[in-house]
mmCIF file of C-alpha atoms in Angstrom:
data_model
loop_
_atom_site.group_PDB
_atom_site.id
_atom_site.type_symbol
_atom_site.label_atom_id
_atom_site.label_comp_id
_atom_site.label_asym_id
_atom_site.label_seq_id
_atom_site.Cartn_x
_atom_site.Cartn_y
_atom_site.Cartn_z
ATOM 1 C CA UNK A 183 73.748 212.087 -91.123
ATOM 2 C CA UNK A 184 72.993 211.254 -94.754
ATOM 3 C CA UNK A 185 75.972 210.454 -96.963
ATOM 4 C CA UNK A 186 76.020 209.822 -100.713
ATOM 5 C CA UNK A 187 78.941 207.803 -102.088
ATOM 6 C CA UNK A 188 79.201 207.702 -105.905
ATOM 7 C CA UNK A 189 80.943 204.535 -107.145
ATOM 8 C CA UNK A 190 81.973 203.391 -110.603
ATOM 9 C CA UNK A 191 84.045 200.270 -110.006
ATOM 10 C CA UNK A 192 87.345 202.152 -110.103
ATOM 11 C CA UNK A 193 90.090 202.049 -107.484
ATOM 12 C CA UNK A 194 89.442 205.729 -106.808
ATOM 13 C CA UNK A 195 85.790 205.199 -105.961
ATOM 14 C CA UNK A 196 86.741 202.302 -103.682
ATOM 15 C CA UNK A 197 88.897 204.779 -101.746
ATOM 16 C CA UNK A 198 85.657 206.541 -100.829
ATOM 17 C CA UNK A 199 84.071 203.281 -99.684
ATOM 18 C CA UNK A 200 87.163 202.361 -97.652
ATOM 19 C CA UNK A 201 87.090 205.789 -96.015
ATOM 20 C CA UNK A 202 83.472 205.260 -94.955
ATOM 21 C CA UNK A 203 84.337 201.783 -93.645
ATOM 22 C CA UNK A 204 87.104 203.316 -91.501
ATOM 23 C CA UNK A 205 84.685 205.680 -89.687
ATOM 24 C CA UNK A 206 83.898 203.604 -86.600
ATOM 25 C CA UNK A 207 82.286 206.428 -84.619
ATOM 26 C CA UNK A 208 80.255 207.595 -87.603
ATOM 27 C CA UNK A 209 78.928 204.120 -88.383
ATOM 28 C CA UNK A 210 78.063 203.682 -84.723
ATOM 29 C CA UNK A 211 75.721 206.674 -84.976
ATOM 30 C CA UNK A 212 73.605 204.856 -87.602
ATOM 31 C CA UNK A 213 74.017 207.217 -90.552
ATOM 32 C CA UNK A 214 72.004 206.789 -93.729
ATOM 33 C CA UNK A 215 74.483 205.957 -96.486
ATOM 34 C CA UNK A 216 73.631 205.434 -100.124
ATOM 35 C CA UNK A 217 76.080 204.211 -102.748
ATOM 36 C CA UNK A 218 75.233 205.481 -106.219
ATOM 37 C CA UNK A 219 76.323 204.157 -109.593
ATOM 38 C CA UNK A 220 75.786 206.355 -112.645
ATOM 39 C CA UNK A 221 76.066 204.773 -116.083
ATOM 40 C CA UNK A 222 76.365 206.528 -119.391
ATOM 41 C CA UNK A 223 73.417 205.707 -121.668
ATOM 42 C CA UNK A 224 74.043 203.334 -124.538
ATOM 43 C CA UNK A 225 73.816 204.801 -128.053
ATOM 44 C CA UNK A 226 70.243 205.368 -129.224
ATOM 45 C CA UNK A 227 70.568 202.827 -132.053
ATOM 46 C CA UNK A 228 71.658 200.100 -129.637
ATOM 47 C CA UNK A 229 68.767 200.946 -127.327
ATOM 48 C CA UNK A 230 66.267 200.527 -130.155
ATOM 49 C CA UNK A 231 67.738 197.177 -131.160
ATOM 50 C CA UNK A 232 67.710 195.514 -127.741
ATOM 51 C CA UNK A 233 64.406 196.809 -126.411
ATOM 52 C CA UNK A 234 63.581 198.429 -123.087
ATOM 53 C CA UNK A 235 63.428 195.268 -120.960
ATOM 54 C CA UNK A 236 66.821 194.035 -122.126
ATOM 55 C CA UNK A 237 68.240 197.512 -121.711
ATOM 56 C CA UNK A 238 67.009 197.730 -118.123
ATOM 57 C CA UNK A 239 68.490 194.310 -117.310
ATOM 58 C CA UNK A 240 71.807 195.395 -118.832
ATOM 59 C CA UNK A 241 71.988 198.496 -116.637
ATOM 60 C CA UNK A 242 70.963 196.489 -113.568
ATOM 61 C CA UNK A 243 73.637 193.866 -114.257
ATOM 62 C CA UNK A 244 76.326 196.516 -114.735
ATOM 63 C CA UNK A 245 75.332 198.228 -111.493
ATOM 64 C CA UNK A 246 75.382 194.894 -109.646
ATOM 65 C CA UNK A 247 78.998 194.341 -110.740
ATOM 66 C CA UNK A 248 79.948 197.708 -109.250
ATOM 67 C CA UNK A 249 78.003 197.203 -106.026
ATOM 68 C CA UNK A 250 79.395 193.730 -105.238
ATOM 69 C CA UNK A 251 82.861 194.815 -103.967
ATOM 70 C CA UNK A 252 81.319 197.850 -102.252
ATOM 71 C CA UNK A 253 78.919 195.606 -100.375
ATOM 72 C CA UNK A 254 81.758 193.285 -99.394
ATOM 73 C CA UNK A 255 83.883 196.146 -98.033
ATOM 74 C CA UNK A 256 81.058 197.547 -95.910
ATOM 75 C CA UNK A 257 80.033 194.082 -94.717
ATOM 76 C CA UNK A 258 83.487 193.729 -93.146
ATOM 77 C CA UNK A 259 82.483 196.386 -90.620
ATOM 78 C CA UNK A 260 78.908 195.161 -90.301
ATOM 79 C CA UNK A 261 77.292 197.993 -92.244
ATOM 80 C CA UNK A 262 74.740 197.793 -95.027
ATOM 81 C CA UNK A 263 74.240 200.810 -97.272
ATOM 82 C CA UNK A 264 71.411 201.617 -99.613
ATOM 83 C CA UNK A 265 72.094 201.213 -103.328
ATOM 84 C CA UNK A 266 70.858 203.139 -106.340
ATOM 85 C CA UNK A 267 71.819 203.459 -109.972
ATOM 86 C CA UNK A 268 71.002 206.071 -112.566
ATOM 87 C CA UNK A 269 71.605 206.440 -116.275
ATOM 88 C CA UNK A 270 72.841 209.795 -117.523
ATOM 89 C CA UNK A 271 75.662 212.311 -117.261
ATOM 90 C CA UNK A 272 77.620 211.580 -114.086
ATOM 91 C CA UNK A 273 77.944 214.970 -112.386
ATOM 92 C CA UNK A 274 74.357 216.009 -113.192
ATOM 93 C CA UNK A 275 73.026 212.709 -111.873
ATOM 94 C CA UNK A 276 75.098 212.812 -108.684
ATOM 95 C CA UNK A 277 74.037 216.383 -107.916
ATOM 96 C CA UNK A 278 70.376 215.535 -108.546
ATOM 97 C CA UNK A 279 70.517 212.402 -106.380
ATOM 98 C CA UNK A 280 72.233 214.307 -103.563
ATOM 99 C CA UNK A 281 69.325 216.748 -103.502
ATOM 100 C CA UNK A 282 66.700 214.002 -103.736
ATOM 101 C CA UNK A 283 68.380 211.940 -101.003
ATOM 102 C CA UNK A 284 68.816 214.999 -98.783
ATOM 103 C CA UNK A 285 72.539 214.311 -98.459
ATOM 104 C CA UNK A 286 74.560 216.095 -95.792
ATOM 105 C CA UNK A 287 77.761 215.000 -97.521
ATOM 106 C CA UNK A 288 79.021 213.553 -100.789
ATOM 107 C CA UNK A 289 82.179 211.428 -100.467
ATOM 108 C CA UNK A 290 84.047 210.925 -103.729
ATOM 109 C CA UNK A 291 87.277 209.375 -104.890
ATOM 110 C CA UNK A 292 89.253 211.490 -107.328
ATOM 111 C CA UNK A 293 91.362 210.665 -110.326
ATOM 112 C CA UNK A 294 92.244 214.209 -111.427
ATOM 113 C CA UNK A 295 95.939 214.745 -112.018
ATOM 114 C CA UNK A 296 96.119 217.382 -114.750
ATOM 115 C CA UNK A 297 97.307 220.608 -113.175
ATOM 116 C CA UNK A 298 97.538 222.497 -116.473
ATOM 117 C CA UNK A 299 93.853 221.928 -117.128
ATOM 118 C CA UNK A 300 92.788 222.602 -113.571
ATOM 119 C CA UNK A 301 91.353 219.111 -113.174
ATOM 120 C CA UNK A 302 92.909 218.482 -109.805
ATOM 121 C CA UNK A 303 89.908 216.392 -108.829
ATOM 122 C CA UNK A 304 88.774 215.108 -112.220
ATOM 123 C CA UNK A 305 85.990 216.367 -114.452
ATOM 124 C CA UNK A 306 83.188 214.507 -112.655
ATOM 125 C CA UNK A 307 84.284 215.726 -109.223
ATOM 126 C CA UNK A 308 84.623 219.294 -110.457
ATOM 127 C CA UNK A 309 81.200 219.021 -112.065
ATOM 128 C CA UNK A 310 79.618 217.861 -108.806
ATOM 129 C CA UNK A 311 81.232 220.768 -106.949
ATOM 130 C CA UNK A 312 79.824 223.170 -109.510
ATOM 131 C CA UNK A 313 76.320 221.735 -109.641
ATOM 132 C CA UNK A 314 75.619 220.775 -106.034
ATOM 133 C CA UNK A 315 75.301 222.861 -102.881
ATOM 134 C CA UNK A 316 76.006 219.784 -100.778
ATOM 135 C CA UNK A 317 79.379 219.603 -98.981
ATOM 136 C CA UNK A 318 81.795 217.370 -100.887
ATOM 137 C CA UNK A 319 84.702 215.376 -99.477
ATOM 138 C CA UNK A 320 87.291 214.810 -102.197
ATOM 139 C CA UNK A 321 89.636 211.933 -101.425
ATOM 140 C CA UNK A 322 92.982 211.618 -103.152
ATOM 141 C CA UNK A 323 95.164 208.609 -103.963
ATOM 142 C CA UNK A 324 95.701 207.806 -100.303
ATOM 143 C CA UNK A 325 94.834 204.783 -98.214
ATOM 144 C CA UNK A 326 91.947 205.091 -95.776
ATOM 145 C CA UNK A 327 92.930 206.322 -92.291
ATOM 146 C CA UNK A 328 94.131 203.558 -89.988
ATOM 147 C CA UNK A 329 92.645 205.267 -86.943
ATOM 148 C CA UNK A 330 89.086 206.340 -86.235
ATOM 149 C CA UNK A 331 90.417 209.597 -84.768
ATOM 150 C CA UNK A 332 91.436 211.924 -87.588
ATOM 151 C CA UNK A 333 93.816 214.871 -87.644
ATOM 152 C CA UNK A 334 91.724 217.647 -89.157
ATOM 153 C CA UNK A 335 92.652 221.122 -90.310
ATOM 154 C CA UNK A 336 89.865 223.712 -90.566
ATOM 155 C CA UNK A 337 90.953 226.643 -92.717
ATOM 156 C CA UNK A 338 89.313 229.990 -91.944
ATOM 157 C CA UNK A 339 89.846 233.481 -93.305
ATOM 158 C CA UNK A 340 87.462 235.669 -91.348
ATOM 159 C CA UNK A 341 84.679 235.231 -93.903
ATOM 160 C CA UNK A 342 81.266 233.595 -93.578
ATOM 161 C CA UNK A 343 82.652 230.660 -95.564
ATOM 162 C CA UNK A 344 85.201 229.826 -92.892
ATOM 163 C CA UNK A 345 82.517 230.102 -90.231
ATOM 164 C CA UNK A 346 80.352 227.699 -92.253
ATOM 165 C CA UNK A 347 83.237 225.212 -92.339
ATOM 166 C CA UNK A 348 83.557 225.333 -88.545
ATOM 167 C CA UNK A 349 79.807 224.969 -87.991
ATOM 168 C CA UNK A 350 79.656 221.981 -90.340
ATOM 169 C CA UNK A 351 82.605 220.233 -88.692
ATOM 170 C CA UNK A 352 81.143 220.682 -85.217
ATOM 171 C CA UNK A 353 77.658 219.591 -86.286
ATOM 172 C CA UNK A 354 78.989 216.393 -87.864
ATOM 173 C CA UNK A 355 81.746 215.706 -85.357
ATOM 174 C CA UNK A 356 81.255 211.913 -85.535
ATOM 175 C CA UNK A 357 82.651 211.961 -89.084
ATOM 176 C CA UNK A 358 86.105 212.663 -87.675
ATOM 177 C CA UNK A 359 86.099 209.997 -84.971
ATOM 178 C CA UNK A 360 86.323 209.928 -81.200
ATOM 179 C CA UNK A 361 89.417 211.786 -80.046
ATOM 180 C CA UNK A 362 89.944 213.635 -83.323
ATOM 181 C CA UNK A 363 92.523 216.436 -83.306
ATOM 182 C CA UNK A 364 91.455 219.780 -84.750
ATOM 183 C CA UNK A 365 93.690 222.563 -86.017
ATOM 184 C CA UNK A 366 92.051 225.940 -86.633
ATOM 185 C CA UNK A 367 94.198 227.450 -89.383
ATOM 186 C CA UNK A 368 94.404 231.045 -90.556
ATOM 187 C CA UNK A 369 96.992 232.437 -92.962
ATOM 188 C CA UNK A 370 97.993 236.075 -92.536
ATOM 189 C CA UNK A 371 99.850 238.436 -94.847
ATOM 190 C CA UNK A 372 103.641 238.587 -94.639
ATOM 191 C CA UNK A 373 103.506 242.366 -95.245
ATOM 192 C CA UNK A 374 106.734 241.972 -97.204
ATOM 193 C CA UNK A 375 108.152 245.365 -98.177
ATOM 194 C CA UNK A 376 105.155 247.156 -96.701
ATOM 195 C CA UNK A 377 105.460 250.931 -96.828
ATOM 196 C CA UNK A 378 103.113 253.658 -95.723
ATOM 197 C CA UNK A 379 102.755 256.825 -97.847
ATOM 198 C CA UNK A 380 102.727 260.097 -95.947
ATOM 199 C CA UNK A 381 100.287 262.906 -96.602
ATOM 200 C CA UNK A 382 102.474 264.257 -99.428
ATOM 201 C CA UNK A 383 102.566 260.889 -101.173
ATOM 202 C CA UNK A 384 106.129 260.129 -100.092
ATOM 203 C CA UNK A 385 106.939 256.563 -99.069
ATOM 204 C CA UNK A 386 107.846 256.167 -95.434
ATOM 205 C CA UNK A 387 110.228 253.445 -94.233
ATOM 206 C CA UNK A 388 108.963 249.871 -94.221
ATOM 207 C CA UNK A 389 107.175 248.629 -91.132
ATOM 208 C CA UNK A 390 109.357 247.413 -88.310
ATOM 209 C CA UNK A 391 109.393 243.734 -87.396
ATOM 210 C CA UNK A 392 107.412 244.495 -84.241
ATOM 211 C CA UNK A 393 104.787 246.416 -86.219
ATOM 212 C CA UNK A 394 104.453 243.579 -88.725
ATOM 213 C CA UNK A 395 104.020 241.041 -85.927
ATOM 214 C CA UNK A 396 101.354 243.213 -84.318
ATOM 215 C CA UNK A 397 99.467 243.534 -87.617
ATOM 216 C CA UNK A 398 99.638 239.775 -88.141
ATOM 217 C CA UNK A 399 98.421 239.131 -84.604
ATOM 218 C CA UNK A 400 95.474 241.473 -85.115
ATOM 219 C CA UNK A 401 94.657 239.891 -88.482
ATOM 220 C CA UNK A 402 94.746 236.396 -86.973
ATOM 221 C CA UNK A 403 92.579 237.315 -83.997
ATOM 222 C CA UNK A 404 90.049 239.042 -86.235
ATOM 223 C CA UNK A 405 89.580 235.787 -88.152
ATOM 224 C CA UNK A 406 89.676 233.384 -85.211
ATOM 225 C CA UNK A 407 88.082 235.215 -82.274
ATOM 226 C CA UNK A 408 84.440 234.854 -83.482
ATOM 227 C CA UNK A 409 84.954 231.091 -83.834
ATOM 228 C CA UNK A 410 86.305 230.358 -80.370
ATOM 229 C CA UNK A 411 82.843 230.399 -78.722
ATOM 230 C CA UNK A 412 81.625 227.790 -81.221
ATOM 231 C CA UNK A 413 84.324 225.338 -80.166
ATOM 232 C CA UNK A 414 83.792 226.169 -76.496
ATOM 233 C CA UNK A 415 80.039 225.552 -76.739
ATOM 234 C CA UNK A 416 80.653 222.205 -78.445
ATOM 235 C CA UNK A 417 83.337 221.317 -75.855
ATOM 236 C CA UNK A 418 85.791 220.593 -78.661
ATOM 237 C CA UNK A 419 89.457 221.427 -78.148
ATOM 238 C CA UNK A 420 91.403 222.926 -81.037
ATOM 239 C CA UNK A 421 94.927 224.122 -81.673
ATOM 240 C CA UNK A 422 95.069 227.550 -83.283
ATOM 241 C CA UNK A 423 97.608 227.818 -86.081
ATOM 242 C CA UNK A 424 98.795 231.118 -87.552
ATOM 243 C CA UNK A 425 100.612 230.724 -90.876
ATOM 244 C CA UNK A 426 102.219 233.467 -92.949
ATOM 245 C CA UNK A 427 102.265 233.813 -96.732
ATOM 246 C CA UNK A 428 100.203 232.383 -99.587
ATOM 247 C CA UNK A 429 97.178 230.617 -98.101
ATOM 248 C CA UNK A 430 97.092 227.640 -100.456
ATOM 249 C CA UNK A 431 100.819 226.953 -100.291
ATOM 250 C CA UNK A 432 101.058 227.351 -96.533
ATOM 251 C CA UNK A 433 98.031 225.188 -95.732
ATOM 252 C CA UNK A 434 99.247 222.442 -98.078
ATOM 253 C CA UNK A 435 102.699 222.530 -96.464
ATOM 254 C CA UNK A 436 101.214 222.443 -92.958
ATOM 255 C CA UNK A 437 98.948 219.523 -93.900
ATOM 256 C CA UNK A 438 101.949 217.585 -95.165
ATOM 257 C CA UNK A 439 104.124 218.441 -92.148
ATOM 258 C CA UNK A 440 101.464 217.470 -89.605
ATOM 259 C CA UNK A 441 100.185 214.552 -91.703
ATOM 260 C CA UNK A 442 96.609 215.806 -91.613
ATOM 261 C CA UNK A 443 93.961 213.325 -92.679
ATOM 262 C CA UNK A 444 91.838 216.048 -94.245
ATOM 263 C CA UNK A 445 91.303 219.794 -94.489
ATOM 264 C CA UNK A 446 87.864 221.400 -94.111
ATOM 265 C CA UNK A 447 87.227 224.733 -95.775
ATOM 266 C CA UNK A 448 84.454 226.895 -97.136
ATOM 267 C CA UNK A 449 84.278 227.656 -100.835
ATOM 268 C CA UNK A 450 84.255 231.140 -102.299
ATOM 269 C CA UNK A 451 83.325 229.609 -105.658
ATOM 270 C CA UNK A 452 80.772 231.219 -107.928
ATOM 271 C CA UNK A 453 78.822 228.373 -109.498
ATOM 272 C CA UNK A 454 78.798 226.241 -112.598
ATOM 273 C CA UNK A 455 79.918 228.884 -115.096
ATOM 274 C CA UNK A 456 82.987 230.022 -113.149
ATOM 275 C CA UNK A 457 86.399 228.375 -113.052
ATOM 276 C CA UNK A 458 86.785 229.186 -109.365
ATOM 277 C CA UNK A 459 84.132 226.832 -108.026
ATOM 278 C CA UNK A 460 86.471 225.597 -105.307
ATOM 279 C CA UNK A 461 88.011 228.990 -104.711
ATOM 280 C CA UNK A 462 91.629 229.902 -105.333
ATOM 281 C CA UNK A 463 92.915 228.653 -101.975
ATOM 282 C CA UNK A 464 91.321 225.204 -102.273
ATOM 283 C CA UNK A 465 92.515 224.977 -105.866
ATOM 284 C CA UNK A 466 96.058 225.798 -104.781
ATOM 285 C CA UNK A 467 95.974 223.199 -102.001
ATOM 286 C CA UNK A 468 94.758 220.616 -104.503
ATOM 287 C CA UNK A 469 97.556 221.548 -106.900
ATOM 288 C CA UNK A 470 100.387 221.405 -104.369
ATOM 289 C CA UNK A 471 99.344 218.605 -102.020
ATOM 290 C CA UNK A 472 97.416 215.362 -101.748
ATOM 291 C CA UNK A 473 95.448 215.941 -98.557
ATOM 292 C CA UNK A 474 91.720 215.154 -98.875
ATOM 293 C CA UNK A 475 89.572 218.292 -98.954
ATOM 294 C CA UNK A 476 86.105 218.708 -97.473
ATOM 295 C CA UNK A 477 84.583 221.630 -99.362
ATOM 296 C CA UNK A 478 81.589 223.394 -97.806
ATOM 297 C CA UNK A 479 79.657 225.023 -100.654
ATOM 298 C CA UNK A 480 77.120 227.026 -98.644
ATOM 299 C CA UNK A 481 77.816 229.771 -96.124
#
């Protein structure tokens, strides 16, 4: 597995490094991990004054300051990662390096807090999501897991995106640790106030409780049934969870109640020019909770 970890010297980026250091099973499988530092270019006038050699040394020195604590954290668990630095716009550079490196995953800390602006993960993180097809794990302001075995929710909705999330999780099972617990989560409609018009356009009485439960059961099975063989083939046990209501709210509440370490989900986002890069459900989870999200961008 190839993992790219962008770092900038901040506490948030160190959360990403600490998360990697906590993955005993993953590190035991000898993954290729690269830590990347992206620096904004100095003003053109300053560049002309100092000359190219001095400029290069400056960037190298700044990168070395960032890499030093990262190196120390990974050395604690006996792991040595590759290091690279680039000069340019952060999200563009991270997306480009992920493609060049052939990353299977980008792990990023997040400092986004501004719900009104939609920056639940920060502008750089949102930019990476928009510009890269690589799966991205967004960590929040939480300490790294104390156990190698994670509690993982996989949110599915019957679409190809949910199926992609399951396939990714099973392919990279070592990321979640030996003995990880998996919850396969689907949120069904509450059918509140549902009525059925008759042939003349008249509204018939609302569905009975039994009819609603049957509809919800069918909806849940339609989303989950195609995924059961994938878990069976991989010999991975999972608990199936049927929630009712708004998907984002219910998943966030479940994650908090069960103290999930992360939630995996596919993205219905539309690319760099759309606000819904993460998809409405992921955006809602980010707005209402602090659980780390692993967003799968390709179906």
